[in-house]
Short mmCIF file of C-alpha atoms in Angstrom, two decimals:
data_model
loop_
_atom_site.label_atom_id
_atom_site.label_comp_id
_atom_site.label_asym_id
_atom_site.label_seq_id
_atom_site.Cartn_x
_atom_site.Cartn_y
_atom_site.Cartn_z
CA MET M 10 0.00 0.00 0.00
CA PHE M 11 1.51 3.32 -1.08
CA THR M 12 -1.52 5.48 -0.35
CA ARG M 13 -5.07 4.14 -0.24
CA SER M 14 -5.93 0.46 -0.72
CA PRO M 15 -9.01 0.14 -2.94
CA GLY M 16 -11.66 -2.22 -1.66
CA LEU M 17 -10.60 -2.29 1.98
CA PRO M 18 -13.09 -1.20 4.62
CA ARG M 19 -12.11 1.89 6.57
CA ALA M 20 -11.52 1.24 10.26
CA ALA M 21 -13.47 3.57 12.56
CA GLY M 22 -12.96 2.23 16.07
CA GLY M 23 -12.35 -0.72 18.30
CA THR M 24 -12.85 -2.00 21.79
CA GLY M 25 -11.41 -5.10 23.42
CA ALA M 26 -11.23 -7.81 20.78
CA GLU M 27 -13.59 -6.07 18.37
CA VAL M 28 -13.00 -3.67 15.45
CA PHE M 29 -15.68 -1.58 13.71
CA ASP M 30 -15.63 -0.03 10.26
CA VAL M 31 -17.19 3.27 9.17
CA ASP M 32 -20.35 1.44 8.11
CA GLY M 33 -20.78 0.14 11.64
CA ARG M 34 -19.87 -3.44 10.80
CA ARG M 35 -18.29 -5.43 13.65
CA TYR M 36 -15.27 -7.72 13.22
CA LEU M 37 -13.94 -10.10 15.85
CA ASP M 38 -10.19 -9.52 15.88
CA GLY M 39 -8.83 -13.04 15.71
CA SER M 40 -5.28 -12.01 14.91
CA GLY M 41 -4.58 -8.70 16.64
CA GLY M 42 -3.65 -7.34 13.22
CA ALA M 43 -0.26 -8.96 12.60
CA VAL M 44 -0.39 -10.46 16.12
CA VAL M 45 0.27 -7.00 17.58
CA THR M 46 -2.68 -6.01 19.74
CA SER M 47 -2.20 -7.65 23.12
CA ILE M 48 -4.18 -5.51 25.56
CA GLY M 49 -7.06 -4.94 23.14
CA HIS M 50 -8.43 -1.91 21.37
CA GLY M 51 -9.63 1.28 23.01
CA VAL M 52 -7.58 1.21 26.21
CA THR M 53 -7.75 4.85 27.22
CA GLU M 54 -5.08 4.56 29.94
CA VAL M 55 -2.46 4.01 27.26
CA VAL M 56 -3.77 6.84 25.09
CA ASP M 57 -3.71 9.16 28.11
CA ALA M 58 -0.13 8.17 28.98
CA ILE M 59 0.99 8.90 25.40
CA ALA M 60 -0.75 12.28 25.40
CA GLU M 61 0.63 13.26 28.81
CA GLN M 62 4.20 12.45 27.82
CA ALA M 63 3.81 14.28 24.51
CA ARG M 64 2.57 17.33 26.38
CA GLN M 65 5.70 17.29 28.55
CA ILE M 66 8.16 16.61 25.75
CA ALA M 67 7.42 14.72 22.56
CA TYR M 68 10.97 14.11 21.38
CA ALA M 69 14.46 14.29 22.80
CA HIS M 70 17.34 12.57 21.04
CA GLY M 71 18.85 9.73 23.01
CA THR M 72 22.42 10.99 22.55
CA ALA M 73 21.56 14.35 24.11
CA PHE M 74 19.09 13.56 26.91
CA ALA M 75 17.99 10.84 29.25
CA SER M 76 14.32 10.89 30.27
CA LYS M 77 12.25 9.87 33.26
CA ALA M 78 9.88 8.02 30.95
CA LEU M 79 12.68 5.77 29.71
CA ASP M 80 14.17 5.20 33.15
CA ASP M 81 10.80 4.35 34.68
CA TYR M 82 9.94 1.96 31.87
CA ALA M 83 13.29 0.18 32.04
CA ASP M 84 12.97 -0.20 35.82
CA ALA M 85 9.48 -1.70 35.48
CA LEU M 86 10.41 -4.02 32.60
CA ALA M 87 13.78 -5.33 33.82
CA PRO M 88 12.44 -7.76 36.48
CA LEU M 89 10.19 -9.43 33.89
CA LEU M 90 12.95 -10.14 31.37
CA PRO M 91 14.75 -13.52 31.25
CA PHE M 92 18.05 -11.93 32.34
CA ASP M 93 19.69 -11.40 35.71
CA ASP M 94 20.82 -7.87 34.89
CA PRO M 95 19.41 -6.74 31.52
CA ARG M 96 20.47 -3.80 29.38
CA ILE M 97 17.63 -2.41 27.25
CA TYR M 98 17.96 -0.59 23.91
CA PRO M 99 14.56 0.81 22.76
CA VAL M 100 13.87 1.26 19.06
CA SER M 101 10.80 1.62 16.82
CA GLY M 102 9.86 -1.94 15.89
CA GLY M 103 10.86 -5.53 15.33
CA SER M 104 13.09 -5.08 12.29
CA GLU M 105 15.04 -2.30 14.04
CA ALA M 106 15.37 -4.48 17.13
CA VAL M 107 16.79 -7.34 15.05
CA GLU M 108 19.23 -5.03 13.27
CA THR M 109 20.34 -3.76 16.68
CA ALA M 110 20.82 -7.30 18.01
CA LEU M 111 22.91 -8.34 15.00
CA LYS M 112 25.16 -5.33 15.48
CA MET M 113 25.42 -6.08 19.20
CA ALA M 114 26.63 -9.59 18.41
CA ARG M 115 29.26 -8.37 15.95
CA ALA M 116 30.37 -5.55 18.28
CA HIS M 117 30.70 -8.02 21.17
CA HIS M 118 33.08 -10.26 19.23
CA LEU M 119 35.06 -7.34 17.86
CA ALA M 120 35.56 -6.02 21.37
CA ARG M 121 36.93 -9.42 22.37
CA GLY M 122 39.34 -9.40 19.45
CA ASP M 123 37.45 -12.02 17.41
CA GLN M 124 37.61 -10.24 14.06
CA ASP M 125 36.51 -13.30 12.11
CA ARG M 126 33.17 -13.78 13.87
CA HIS M 127 30.70 -12.08 11.55
CA VAL M 128 28.31 -14.81 10.36
CA ILE M 129 24.82 -15.10 11.83
CA ILE M 130 23.02 -18.43 11.62
CA GLY M 131 19.24 -18.30 11.28
CA ARG M 132 16.72 -21.03 10.56
CA GLN M 133 15.03 -22.17 7.38
CA GLY M 134 11.49 -20.85 7.20
CA ALA M 135 12.08 -18.17 9.84
CA TYR M 136 11.02 -14.55 9.61
CA HIS M 137 12.86 -11.80 11.48
CA GLY M 138 11.87 -8.62 9.62
CA ASN M 139 12.00 -6.77 6.33
CA SER M 140 15.08 -4.56 6.72
CA ARG M 141 18.11 -5.92 4.90
CA GLY M 142 19.92 -7.50 7.85
CA ALA M 143 16.72 -8.93 9.31
CA LEU M 144 15.73 -10.32 5.92
CA ASP M 145 19.19 -11.84 5.51
CA VAL M 146 18.89 -13.89 8.70
CA SER M 147 15.31 -14.82 7.82
CA GLY M 148 14.88 -18.10 6.01
CA ARG M 149 11.66 -17.44 4.13
CA ALA M 150 12.51 -17.93 0.48
CA GLY M 151 9.57 -16.05 -1.01
CA LEU M 152 10.54 -12.87 0.82
CA ARG M 153 14.29 -13.27 0.27
CA ASN M 154 14.37 -14.17 -3.41
CA PRO M 155 13.68 -10.73 -4.97
CA TYR M 156 16.47 -9.19 -2.88
CA ARG M 157 18.95 -12.06 -2.84
CA PRO M 158 21.70 -10.06 -4.64
CA TRP M 159 21.58 -7.55 -1.78
CA LEU M 160 21.65 -10.05 1.05
CA GLY M 161 24.71 -10.88 3.08
CA PRO M 162 26.53 -13.79 4.66
CA ALA M 163 23.86 -15.36 6.88
CA TRP M 164 23.63 -19.17 7.00
CA HIS M 165 20.51 -21.19 7.74
CA THR M 166 19.95 -24.41 9.64
CA SER M 167 16.87 -26.57 10.19
CA ALA M 168 13.85 -25.41 12.19
CA PRO M 169 11.79 -27.60 14.53
CA TYR M 170 8.66 -28.06 12.42
CA GLU M 171 7.16 -31.15 14.01
CA TYR M 172 4.36 -31.63 11.48
CA ARG M 173 6.95 -31.99 8.71
CA CYS M 174 9.96 -33.01 10.78
CA PRO M 175 12.87 -34.38 8.68
CA ALA M 176 14.65 -36.04 11.63
CA PRO M 177 15.12 -39.74 10.79
CA ASN M 178 13.96 -40.93 14.23
CA HIS M 179 11.03 -38.53 14.58
CA PRO M 180 9.41 -38.08 17.07
CA ASN M 181 12.32 -39.27 19.21
CA ALA M 182 15.27 -36.96 20.01
CA CYS M 183 14.34 -34.38 17.36
CA GLY M 184 15.78 -31.55 19.42
CA ALA M 185 19.12 -33.30 19.70
CA TRP M 186 19.11 -33.90 15.93
CA HIS M 187 18.57 -30.18 15.20
CA ALA M 188 21.22 -29.20 17.75
CA ALA M 189 23.73 -31.57 16.14
CA LYS M 190 23.05 -30.00 12.74
CA LEU M 191 23.69 -26.56 14.21
CA ASP M 192 26.85 -27.77 15.90
CA ARG M 193 28.24 -29.11 12.61
CA MET M 194 27.52 -25.79 10.88
CA ILE M 195 29.38 -23.61 13.39
CA THR M 196 32.87 -22.45 12.45
CA GLU M 197 35.15 -19.78 13.88
CA GLU M 198 33.33 -17.27 11.65
CA VAL M 199 30.00 -17.64 13.45
CA ALA M 200 29.01 -14.81 15.80
CA ALA M 201 25.44 -15.69 16.78
CA PHE M 202 22.45 -17.93 16.29
CA ILE M 203 19.01 -16.28 16.04
CA ALA M 204 15.69 -18.07 16.37
CA GLU M 205 12.10 -17.63 17.54
CA PRO M 206 11.24 -19.71 20.65
CA VAL M 207 7.94 -20.58 18.96
CA ALA M 208 7.87 -19.99 15.22
CA GLY M 209 5.70 -17.05 14.23
CA ALA M 210 3.86 -16.42 11.00
CA ALA M 211 6.28 -18.12 8.60
CA LEU M 212 5.87 -21.63 10.06
CA GLY M 213 2.65 -21.04 11.93
CA ALA M 214 3.08 -21.29 15.70
CA CYS M 215 5.39 -24.32 15.55
CA VAL M 216 6.18 -25.40 19.11
CA PRO M 217 9.56 -27.15 19.37
CA PRO M 218 9.98 -30.47 21.19
CA ASP M 219 11.04 -30.06 24.80
CA ASP M 220 14.59 -31.21 24.14
CA TYR M 221 15.21 -28.61 21.41
CA TRP M 222 16.03 -25.41 23.28
CA PRO M 223 18.23 -26.90 26.02
CA ALA M 224 20.27 -28.74 23.37
CA VAL M 225 20.61 -25.68 21.11
CA ALA M 226 21.55 -23.41 24.01
CA GLU M 227 24.24 -25.86 25.09
CA VAL M 228 25.74 -25.87 21.59
CA CYS M 229 25.85 -22.07 21.48
CA ARG M 230 27.48 -21.82 24.92
CA ARG M 231 30.06 -24.50 24.16
CA ARG M 232 30.99 -23.00 20.80
CA GLY M 233 31.20 -19.38 21.97
CA VAL M 234 28.24 -18.32 19.82
CA LEU M 235 25.80 -15.71 21.15
CA LEU M 236 22.19 -16.86 21.42
CA ILE M 237 19.68 -14.30 20.10
CA VAL M 238 16.04 -15.08 20.90
CA ASP M 239 13.48 -13.38 18.68
CA GLU M 240 10.39 -12.66 20.77
CA VAL M 241 8.95 -10.00 18.47
CA MET M 242 5.71 -11.98 18.17
CA THR M 243 5.86 -14.15 21.28
CA GLY M 244 6.88 -11.60 23.91
CA PHE M 245 4.73 -9.82 26.49
CA GLY M 246 2.46 -12.68 27.41
CA ARG M 247 1.40 -14.04 24.04
CA THR M 248 2.22 -17.69 24.86
CA GLY M 249 1.13 -17.61 28.49
CA ARG M 250 4.51 -16.52 29.86
CA TRP M 251 6.01 -13.05 29.80
CA PHE M 252 8.48 -14.37 27.24
CA ALA M 253 8.18 -17.66 25.40
CA CYS M 254 11.76 -18.76 26.12
CA GLU M 255 10.69 -19.12 29.76
CA HIS M 256 8.78 -22.29 28.83
CA TRP M 257 12.16 -24.00 28.45
CA GLY M 258 14.15 -22.02 31.02
CA ILE M 259 16.36 -20.43 28.35
CA ARG M 260 18.53 -17.44 29.26
CA PRO M 261 19.62 -15.81 25.99
CA ASP M 262 22.54 -13.45 25.48
CA ILE M 263 20.34 -11.09 23.46
CA LEU M 264 16.56 -10.87 23.14
CA VAL M 265 14.51 -8.84 20.66
CA THR M 266 10.85 -8.02 21.08
CA ALA M 267 8.23 -5.60 19.73
CA LYS M 268 4.54 -5.96 18.74
CA GLY M 269 2.98 -6.60 22.17
CA ALA M 270 5.47 -4.25 23.85
CA ALA M 271 3.22 -1.30 22.97
CA SER M 272 0.26 -3.31 21.64
CA GLY M 273 0.05 -1.21 18.49
CA TYR M 274 -0.51 2.04 20.35
CA TRP M 275 3.01 3.21 19.40
CA PRO M 276 5.83 1.81 17.22
CA LEU M 277 8.10 0.24 19.85
CA GLY M 278 10.76 -2.46 19.73
CA LEU M 279 13.43 -3.51 22.19
CA ALA M 280 16.83 -5.14 21.91
CA VAL M 281 17.92 -6.47 25.29
CA CYS M 282 21.25 -7.99 26.23
CA THR M 283 23.06 -9.24 29.29
CA ALA M 284 25.27 -6.93 31.32
CA GLU M 285 28.25 -9.03 30.20
CA VAL M 286 27.50 -8.41 26.51
CA ARG M 287 26.92 -4.70 27.11
CA ASP M 288 30.06 -4.25 29.20
CA THR M 289 32.14 -6.11 26.64
CA ILE M 290 30.87 -3.94 23.78
CA GLY M 291 31.66 -0.67 25.53
CA ALA M 292 30.84 2.21 23.16
CA PHE M 293 28.11 0.94 20.81
CA VAL M 294 28.21 2.78 17.49
CA HIS M 295 24.58 2.48 16.53
CA GLY M 296 21.28 4.35 16.65
CA PHE M 297 18.08 5.36 14.88
CA THR M 298 16.34 8.72 14.77
CA TYR M 299 13.58 7.45 17.04
CA SER M 300 15.64 5.25 19.35
CA HIS M 301 14.99 5.87 23.04
CA HIS M 302 11.80 7.79 22.30
CA PRO M 303 10.19 9.15 25.49
CA VAL M 304 6.64 8.82 24.17
CA GLY M 305 7.37 5.25 23.10
CA ALA M 306 8.64 4.51 26.59
CA ALA M 307 5.48 6.01 28.11
CA ALA M 308 3.35 3.86 25.81
CA GLY M 309 5.31 0.71 26.66
CA HIS M 310 5.12 1.42 30.38
CA ALA M 311 1.35 1.98 30.23
CA VAL M 312 0.85 -1.26 28.26
CA LEU M 313 3.01 -3.11 30.78
CA LYS M 314 0.83 -1.81 33.60
CA VAL M 315 -2.34 -3.00 31.85
CA LEU M 316 -0.83 -6.44 31.26
CA ARG M 317 0.04 -6.72 34.94
CA ASP M 318 -3.06 -5.13 36.45
CA ARG M 319 -5.43 -7.27 34.37
CA ASP M 320 -3.36 -10.44 34.73
CA LEU M 321 -3.34 -10.88 30.95
CA VAL M 322 -0.34 -13.22 30.83
CA ALA M 323 -2.30 -15.80 32.84
CA ALA M 324 -5.35 -15.01 30.71
CA ALA M 325 -3.37 -15.86 27.57
CA GLU M 326 -2.51 -19.25 29.03
CA HIS M 327 -6.12 -20.04 29.96
CA ARG M 328 -7.80 -18.64 26.84
CA GLY M 329 -5.07 -20.24 24.73
CA ARG M 330 -6.06 -23.67 26.01
CA ASP M 331 -9.69 -22.81 25.26
CA LEU M 332 -8.82 -21.73 21.72
CA ALA M 333 -6.74 -24.83 20.99
CA HIS M 334 -9.56 -27.05 22.27
CA ALA M 335 -12.21 -25.12 20.30
CA LEU M 336 -10.26 -25.30 17.04
CA ARG M 337 -9.70 -29.03 17.46
CA ASP M 338 -13.34 -29.57 18.35
CA ARG M 339 -14.55 -27.84 15.16
CA LEU M 340 -11.80 -28.84 12.74
CA ALA M 341 -9.95 -32.01 13.79
CA ASP M 342 -11.97 -34.18 11.39
CA HIS M 343 -11.88 -31.81 8.42
CA PRO M 344 -10.10 -33.45 5.44
CA ALA M 345 -8.14 -30.30 4.63
CA VAL M 346 -6.90 -29.58 8.16
CA GLY M 347 -3.46 -31.14 8.44
CA ASP M 348 -2.36 -29.73 11.78
CA ILE M 349 -3.62 -27.54 14.62
CA ARG M 350 -0.81 -26.26 16.82
CA GLY M 351 0.39 -23.47 19.04
CA LEU M 352 1.04 -22.23 22.55
CA GLY M 353 -1.10 -19.81 24.54
CA LEU M 354 -2.91 -17.31 22.32
CA LEU M 355 -0.69 -18.06 19.34
CA GLN M 356 -2.41 -20.86 17.45
CA ALA M 357 -2.33 -21.98 13.83
CA VAL M 358 -4.15 -24.26 11.39
CA GLU M 359 -2.21 -25.74 8.48
CA LEU M 360 -4.35 -26.59 5.46
CA VAL M 361 -3.35 -29.43 3.12
CA ALA M 362 -4.65 -30.96 -0.09
CA ASP M 363 -4.15 -34.50 1.22
CA ILE M 364 -4.08 -35.56 4.86
CA GLU M 365 -2.21 -38.83 4.38
CA SER M 366 0.70 -37.46 2.36
CA LYS M 367 0.58 -33.94 3.89
CA LYS M 368 0.66 -32.64 0.34
CA PRO M 369 0.10 -28.86 0.34
CA PHE M 370 -2.26 -27.03 -1.95
CA ALA M 371 -0.58 -25.45 -4.98
CA ARG M 372 0.27 -21.81 -4.38
CA ALA M 373 -1.72 -20.82 -7.46
CA GLU M 374 -4.95 -21.86 -5.70
CA ARG M 375 -4.44 -19.17 -3.03
CA ILE M 376 -6.29 -21.22 -0.45
CA ALA M 377 -5.18 -19.25 2.61
CA GLU M 378 -6.17 -15.96 0.98
CA GLN M 379 -9.59 -17.34 0.10
CA VAL M 380 -10.23 -18.51 3.65
CA VAL M 381 -9.07 -15.20 5.12
CA ALA M 382 -11.39 -13.29 2.76
CA GLN M 383 -14.31 -15.55 3.64
CA ALA M 384 -13.60 -15.22 7.36
CA LYS M 385 -13.62 -11.44 6.99
CA GLU M 386 -16.95 -11.69 5.21
CA ASN M 387 -18.11 -13.71 8.23
CA GLY M 388 -16.94 -10.94 10.57
CA LEU M 389 -13.65 -12.52 11.68
CA LEU M 390 -10.15 -11.11 11.12
CA VAL M 391 -7.49 -13.81 10.56
CA TYR M 392 -3.78 -13.58 9.72
CA HIS M 393 -2.31 -15.95 7.16
CA SER M 394 0.99 -17.11 5.74
CA THR M 395 2.10 -19.18 2.78
CA GLY M 396 5.07 -21.26 1.68
CA CYS M 397 5.49 -23.22 4.90
CA ALA M 398 5.75 -26.64 3.24
CA ASP M 399 8.57 -26.01 0.78
CA GLY M 400 9.13 -22.28 0.54
CA ARG M 401 6.45 -21.87 -2.11
CA ASP M 402 3.43 -24.06 -1.30
CA GLY M 403 1.76 -24.41 2.06
CA ASP M 404 -1.18 -22.52 3.59
CA LEU M 405 -1.45 -21.36 7.18
CA LEU M 406 -4.06 -19.55 9.22
CA LEU M 407 -2.63 -17.83 12.28
CA PHE M 408 -4.66 -16.79 15.31
CA GLY M 409 -3.29 -14.28 17.80
CA PRO M 410 -6.24 -12.40 19.25
CA PRO M 411 -5.95 -9.73 21.94
CA LEU M 412 -5.26 -11.29 25.32
CA VAL M 413 -8.53 -9.78 26.58
CA ILE M 414 -10.59 -12.09 24.36
CA THR M 415 -13.44 -13.66 26.32
CA GLU M 416 -14.45 -17.30 26.53
CA THR M 417 -17.55 -16.52 24.44
CA GLN M 418 -15.45 -14.76 21.81
CA VAL M 419 -13.04 -17.71 21.65
CA ALA M 420 -15.96 -19.94 20.74
CA GLU M 421 -17.12 -17.41 18.15
CA LEU M 422 -13.61 -17.25 16.67
CA ALA M 423 -13.47 -21.04 16.29
CA ASP M 424 -16.99 -21.21 14.84
CA LYS M 425 -16.34 -18.52 12.24
CA ALA M 426 -12.91 -19.88 11.29
CA ALA M 427 -14.35 -23.37 10.82
CA ALA M 428 -17.24 -21.96 8.78
CA ALA M 429 -14.84 -20.08 6.50
CA ILE M 430 -12.75 -23.20 5.90
CA ARG M 431 -15.86 -25.22 5.05
CA GLN M 432 -17.23 -22.48 2.81
CA VAL M 433 -14.01 -22.44 0.79
CA LEU M 434 -13.01 -26.13 0.91
CA GLY M 435 -16.28 -27.92 1.53
CA ARG M 436 -17.01 -30.34 4.32
#
């Protein structure tokens, strides 16, 4: 979209897990936009905090001024992060946070005298953002291919995608198999490994086997490779923990997060590292125009308060179980539903042309797009992704509603999603 998108309804307002257009039509927000809206629409406390900070001072460059808004936000956030003594670098979104993390990793090794360590290993099928560095470490072929001549030296290893797991002894010891592949790939050129704790849109809420993260973390520690955890989509309660890596007790060297940090009320991303990484780097030659934005910090702090006061992390765990159960109840026997998976309020349905062979629909059929359009016609907003099976074919529906979604709305979400699938693909 460069200016106006023809044919799209015009949003007029929203409250909780509902969005309304200018014609007064109601949509149940089953995806939080691009899995962004965590605290729901229309939370006036956040709007008031943004306005109050803007009245005091709307912008002060981070190289010239500190601010109370930033200090207060960092103090409130630090105890919730999976670090003993975190250092927080605020930016304007997920791609900026990933770019910052990649530079942190390189700067860390340079400061230690490891000039050769410049390669970042990502995972096949992963998505980390659309800026050039973030796209380079992403493993989603359809997004990378047009810009491949511009991309850099990132390498890619296997991702834990249990529905299509290539491990020869699946489902036994899959995590160890992936970790061994990573171990064999690492050379003295490798600076860091970046991965999502639970795969986001590109592979559709893939939850790794329990042995995956401990084994991968051990490889990184043993080989002197920094572990970067991408929690852009999974952070701030989405999976039923403040950060998804907590499900496996993982303590990364660097963590990136965005989306739910400000719940769409302000563009906010965060790159967080350990005190050891920060102290090793020393002077960090990096920055964006809107880094360390005081209004962004006020927005993030207000969202954090709502998450805590309304106990929305626990709500995500409970409603996530309800959503998983409801989707299975309505769709488990549908001949085009290959897999239903996820964690907390990040759930996905993978659609296939043949259940037995797991054969995907051909991309030309645009199945996911058809289902999303039908769901919207039914009054349900759904996020989708394609190419999960082989980089080209494969259709996913992703559900990441606001954490304030009610039990009744969860049932409505599942009913309308199932109806859309049946309307497009039959019964």
